[in-house]
């Protein structure tokens, strides 16, 4: 489309404006304005090829495209006598470049907002302590060893402040994996992790413990508010409508949680894990009383 627009511009100038003699061409101006047009077109192509579609991408690429065409029209002004043109071609170069700069500026404002949102998401994943070696491959959350270190750091930095830890589990995970397959089960984990991240305060840290279990570190949180936050996250997950590939109906998701204060117990996560296992066993006995 950019090449087509540039061709149309060249045809307009060649049709309605007389050419300048070659000896009057200003080669330095032609090189500078033509180079500006080429670079702006290249940047527009790079933006379109490296970003997902959307309004930010279109504003950025559209602004660069307008700047490219304005610079190209300015370059053509060095080759044709615009003042003697049958059409008012001068408005093209005087309009496109400023309009492109305005569009590009607005795209940069939107891009800045987008980056702020992405940074907030990264902070929720990494908190203020970044260690890119401790990431879970499926959910892109930090792993259990990472959250253990963060619990120790939090307790050491603010020993007088309460600090709560929750462990949350996606119920019936083994059944879901058997029925839907490993790939779909991993997609469910990714969607659940993202849903919980969207509903977390920036200071909270969400990690994957093991299987379908997650650990949530809540600095400066008392036990009561921490339990309400964990219940809220579980409710958000259960409200999801996840559509597996080939399934006509969305999957029904359920989540359990246990919460405790980080009181210096080195076996805190193990204890929470056992409490969830006890909940699983109790739920299984309730569902199959004869087997229990």
Coordinates of C-alpha atoms in Angstrom, one line a residue:
X1 CA 0.0 0.0 0.0
X2 CA 2.9 2.4 0.7
X3 CA 4.5 1.6 -2.6
X4 CA 1.1 2.1 -4.4
X5 CA 0.6 5.5 -2.6
X6 CA 4.1 6.6 -3.6
X7 CA 3.4 5.5 -7.2
X8 CA 0.2 7.5 -7.3
X9 CA 2.1 10.6 -5.9
X10 CA 4.7 10.2 -8.6
X11 CA 2.1 9.9 -11.3
X12 CA 0.3 13.1 -10.0
X13 CA 3.4 15.1 -10.1
X14 CA 4.5 13.7 -13.5
X15 CA 1.1 14.4 -15.0
X16 CA 0.3 17.9 -13.6
X17 CA 3.7 19.5 -13.0
X18 CA 6.4 20.2 -15.5
X19 CA 9.8 18.6 -14.8
X20 CA 12.8 20.6 -13.8
X21 CA 15.9 20.4 -15.9
X22 CA 18.4 17.9 -14.5
X23 CA 21.1 20.5 -14.2
X24 CA 18.9 22.4 -11.7
X25 CA 18.4 19.4 -9.4
X26 CA 19.7 19.9 -5.9
X27 CA 21.2 16.4 -5.3
X28 CA 21.8 16.9 -1.6
X29 CA 18.2 17.8 -1.0
X30 CA 17.0 14.9 -3.1
X31 CA 19.2 12.5 -1.2
X32 CA 18.1 13.9 2.2
X33 CA 14.4 14.0 1.5
X34 CA 14.4 10.7 -0.4
X35 CA 16.4 9.1 2.4
X36 CA 13.9 10.4 5.0
X37 CA 11.0 8.9 3.0
X38 CA 12.8 5.5 2.7
X39 CA 13.6 5.4 6.4
X40 CA 10.1 6.3 7.5
X41 CA 8.7 3.6 5.2
X42 CA 11.1 1.1 6.6
X43 CA 10.1 2.0 10.1
X44 CA 6.4 1.7 9.2
X45 CA 7.2 -1.8 7.8
X46 CA 9.1 -2.8 10.9
X47 CA 6.3 -1.6 13.2
X48 CA 3.7 -3.6 11.2
X49 CA 5.9 -6.7 11.1
X50 CA 6.9 -6.7 14.8
X51 CA 3.7 -5.7 16.6
X52 CA 0.2 -7.4 16.9
X53 CA -2.6 -5.6 15.1
X54 CA -4.5 -2.9 17.0
X55 CA -5.0 0.8 17.3
X56 CA -1.5 1.4 18.7
X57 CA 0.1 -0.3 15.8
X58 CA -2.1 1.5 13.3
X59 CA -1.5 4.9 14.8
X60 CA 2.3 4.3 14.8
X61 CA 2.5 2.8 11.3
X62 CA 0.0 5.3 9.9
X63 CA 1.9 8.2 11.2
X64 CA 5.2 6.9 9.8
X65 CA 3.5 6.2 6.5
X66 CA 2.2 9.8 6.3
X67 CA 5.6 11.1 7.1
X68 CA 7.1 8.9 4.4
X69 CA 4.7 10.2 1.8
X70 CA 5.2 13.8 2.9
X71 CA 9.0 13.4 2.6
X72 CA 8.5 11.7 -0.8
X73 CA 6.3 14.6 -2.0
X74 CA 9.0 17.0 -0.8
X75 CA 11.6 15.0 -2.7
X76 CA 9.4 15.2 -5.9
X77 CA 9.3 19.0 -5.4
X78 CA 13.0 18.9 -6.3
X79 CA 12.2 17.2 -9.6
X80 CA 9.1 19.0 -10.7
X81 CA 8.0 22.7 -10.9
X82 CA 5.1 22.5 -8.4
X83 CA 4.4 26.3 -8.7
X84 CA 3.4 25.7 -12.3
X85 CA 1.3 22.6 -11.6
X86 CA -2.3 22.3 -12.9
X87 CA -3.3 21.0 -9.5
X88 CA -2.3 22.5 -6.1
X89 CA 0.3 19.8 -5.3
X90 CA 2.1 21.9 -2.7
X91 CA -0.6 21.1 -0.1
X92 CA 0.5 17.4 -0.2
X93 CA 3.9 17.9 1.2
X94 CA 2.7 20.7 3.6
X95 CA -0.1 18.5 5.0
X96 CA 1.1 14.9 5.1
X97 CA 4.2 15.4 7.1
X98 CA 2.6 17.4 10.0
X99 CA -0.4 15.1 10.0
X100 CA 1.9 12.1 10.2
X101 CA 3.8 13.6 13.1
X102 CA 0.5 14.2 15.0
X103 CA -0.6 10.6 14.3
X104 CA 2.8 9.2 15.3
X105 CA 2.8 11.3 18.5
X106 CA -0.6 10.0 19.5
X107 CA 0.5 6.5 18.7
X108 CA 3.5 7.0 21.0
X109 CA 1.2 8.2 23.8
X110 CA -0.9 5.1 23.4
X111 CA 2.3 2.9 23.2
X112 CA 3.5 4.5 26.5
X113 CA 0.2 3.6 28.1
X114 CA 0.5 0.1 26.7
X115 CA 4.0 -0.3 28.1
X116 CA 2.9 1.0 31.5
X117 CA 0.3 -1.7 31.6
X118 CA 2.8 -4.4 30.5
X119 CA 5.3 -3.2 33.1
X120 CA 2.6 -3.5 35.8
X121 CA 2.0 -7.1 34.6
X122 CA 5.7 -7.8 34.8
X123 CA 5.9 -6.4 38.3
X124 CA 3.1 -8.6 39.3
X125 CA 4.9 -11.6 37.9
X126 CA 8.4 -10.7 39.2
X127 CA 7.6 -8.3 42.0
X128 CA 10.7 -6.2 42.8
X129 CA 13.2 -9.1 42.8
X130 CA 13.9 -10.3 39.3
X131 CA 15.4 -13.7 38.6
X132 CA 14.7 -14.9 35.1
X133 CA 16.2 -18.4 35.8
X134 CA 13.3 -19.2 38.1
X135 CA 10.5 -19.2 35.7
X136 CA 7.9 -21.9 35.1
X137 CA 7.9 -22.8 31.4
X138 CA 4.1 -23.1 31.1
X139 CA 2.7 -20.2 33.1
X140 CA 5.7 -17.9 33.0
X141 CA 5.3 -17.5 36.7
X142 CA 8.2 -17.9 39.2
X143 CA 8.6 -21.3 40.7
X144 CA 8.4 -22.7 44.3
X145 CA 12.1 -22.1 45.1
X146 CA 11.7 -18.4 44.1
X147 CA 8.7 -17.8 46.3
X148 CA 10.4 -19.4 49.3
X149 CA 13.3 -16.9 48.9
X150 CA 10.8 -14.0 48.6
X151 CA 9.0 -15.1 51.8
X152 CA 12.4 -15.1 53.6
X153 CA 13.3 -11.7 52.2
X154 CA 9.9 -10.2 53.1
X155 CA 10.1 -11.5 56.7
X156 CA 13.7 -10.2 57.0
X157 CA 12.9 -6.8 55.5
X158 CA 9.7 -6.1 57.6
X159 CA 9.7 -8.5 60.6
X160 CA 7.1 -6.4 62.4
X161 CA 4.6 -6.4 59.5
X162 CA 2.2 -9.3 58.9
X163 CA 2.8 -11.3 55.8
X164 CA 0.3 -13.9 54.5
X165 CA 0.8 -16.8 52.1
X166 CA -2.0 -18.6 50.3
X167 CA -1.9 -21.8 48.3
X168 CA -4.5 -22.2 45.7
X169 CA -5.3 -25.4 43.7
X170 CA -7.3 -26.0 40.5
X171 CA -9.6 -28.8 41.5
X172 CA -10.1 -32.0 39.5
X173 CA -6.9 -31.3 37.6
X174 CA -6.0 -34.9 36.9
X175 CA -9.4 -35.6 35.5
X176 CA -9.2 -32.5 33.3
X177 CA -5.8 -33.7 32.0
X178 CA -7.1 -37.1 31.2
X179 CA -10.2 -35.9 29.4
X180 CA -8.7 -32.9 27.5
X181 CA -5.1 -34.0 27.1
X182 CA -1.9 -32.4 28.3
X183 CA -1.8 -29.6 25.8
X184 CA -5.3 -28.3 26.7
X185 CA -4.5 -28.7 30.4
X186 CA -1.5 -26.5 30.0
X187 CA -3.6 -23.9 28.2
X188 CA -6.0 -24.0 31.2
X189 CA -3.1 -23.3 33.5
X190 CA -1.9 -20.4 31.4
X191 CA -5.4 -18.9 31.4
X192 CA -5.9 -19.4 35.1
X193 CA -2.5 -17.8 35.9
X194 CA -3.3 -14.8 33.7
X195 CA -6.8 -14.4 35.3
X196 CA -5.3 -14.3 38.8
X197 CA -2.6 -11.9 37.8
X198 CA -5.2 -9.5 36.5
X199 CA -6.9 -9.5 39.9
X200 CA -3.9 -9.0 42.1
X201 CA -2.5 -5.8 43.8
X202 CA 0.9 -4.8 42.3
X203 CA 2.9 -5.9 45.5
X204 CA 1.5 -9.4 45.6
X205 CA 3.5 -12.2 44.1
X206 CA 2.0 -15.2 42.4
X207 CA 4.1 -18.3 41.7
X208 CA 3.4 -21.8 40.5
X209 CA 4.1 -24.4 43.2
X210 CA 3.6 -27.7 41.4
X211 CA 1.0 -29.2 39.2
X212 CA -2.2 -27.1 39.4
X213 CA -1.2 -25.4 42.6
X214 CA -0.2 -21.8 43.0
X215 CA 1.3 -19.8 45.8
X216 CA 0.4 -16.2 46.5
X217 CA 2.6 -14.0 48.7
X218 CA 0.7 -11.1 50.2
X219 CA 3.0 -8.6 52.1
X220 CA 1.5 -6.5 54.9
X221 CA -1.7 -8.6 54.8
X222 CA -3.5 -9.8 57.9
X223 CA -5.1 -13.3 57.9
X224 CA -8.6 -12.1 57.4
X225 CA -8.0 -9.8 54.4
X226 CA -5.7 -12.5 52.9
X227 CA -8.4 -15.1 53.1
X228 CA -10.8 -12.8 51.4
X229 CA -8.3 -12.1 48.7
X230 CA -7.7 -15.8 48.1
X231 CA -11.5 -16.4 47.9
X232 CA -11.8 -13.5 45.5
X233 CA -9.2 -15.1 43.2
X234 CA -10.9 -18.5 43.4
X235 CA -14.2 -16.8 42.5
X236 CA -12.6 -15.1 39.5
X237 CA -11.2 -18.4 38.2
X238 CA -14.5 -20.2 38.7
X239 CA -16.2 -17.4 36.8
X240 CA -14.0 -18.1 33.7
X241 CA -15.5 -19.7 30.6
X242 CA -12.6 -21.6 29.2
X243 CA -13.3 -23.3 25.8
X244 CA -11.2 -26.3 25.1
X245 CA -10.4 -27.1 21.4
X246 CA -13.2 -29.2 20.0
X247 CA -15.5 -28.7 23.0
X248 CA -19.0 -27.3 22.6
X249 CA -19.4 -26.2 26.2
X250 CA -16.9 -24.3 28.4
X251 CA -15.1 -26.2 31.1
X252 CA -16.3 -25.8 34.6
X253 CA -13.4 -24.7 36.8
X254 CA -13.2 -25.0 40.5
X255 CA -10.5 -23.7 42.9
X256 CA -9.6 -24.4 46.6
X257 CA -7.4 -22.3 48.8
X258 CA -5.7 -22.4 52.2
X259 CA -4.1 -19.3 53.8
X260 CA -1.6 -18.8 56.7
X261 CA 0.7 -16.1 58.1
X262 CA 4.4 -16.4 57.3
X263 CA 5.6 -16.8 60.8
X264 CA 9.1 -18.0 60.1
X265 CA 8.1 -21.7 59.7
X266 CA 10.5 -23.1 57.1
X267 CA 8.0 -25.8 56.3
X268 CA 5.1 -23.3 55.7
X269 CA 4.6 -24.3 52.0
X270 CA 4.8 -28.0 52.9
X271 CA 2.2 -27.5 55.6
X272 CA -0.2 -25.6 53.2
X273 CA 0.3 -28.3 50.6
X274 CA -0.7 -31.0 53.1
X275 CA -3.8 -28.9 54.0
X276 CA -4.8 -28.8 50.4
X277 CA -4.2 -32.6 50.1
X278 CA -6.5 -33.1 53.1
X279 CA -9.2 -31.0 51.4
X280 CA -8.8 -33.1 48.3
X281 CA -9.2 -36.3 50.3
X282 CA -12.2 -34.9 52.1
X283 CA -13.8 -33.9 48.8
X284 CA -13.1 -37.3 47.2
X285 CA -14.7 -39.1 50.2
X286 CA -17.8 -36.8 50.0
X287 CA -18.2 -37.6 46.4
X288 CA -17.7 -41.3 46.9
X289 CA -18.9 -42.2 50.4
X290 CA -18.9 -45.9 49.8
X291 CA -15.3 -45.9 48.8
X292 CA -14.4 -43.8 51.9

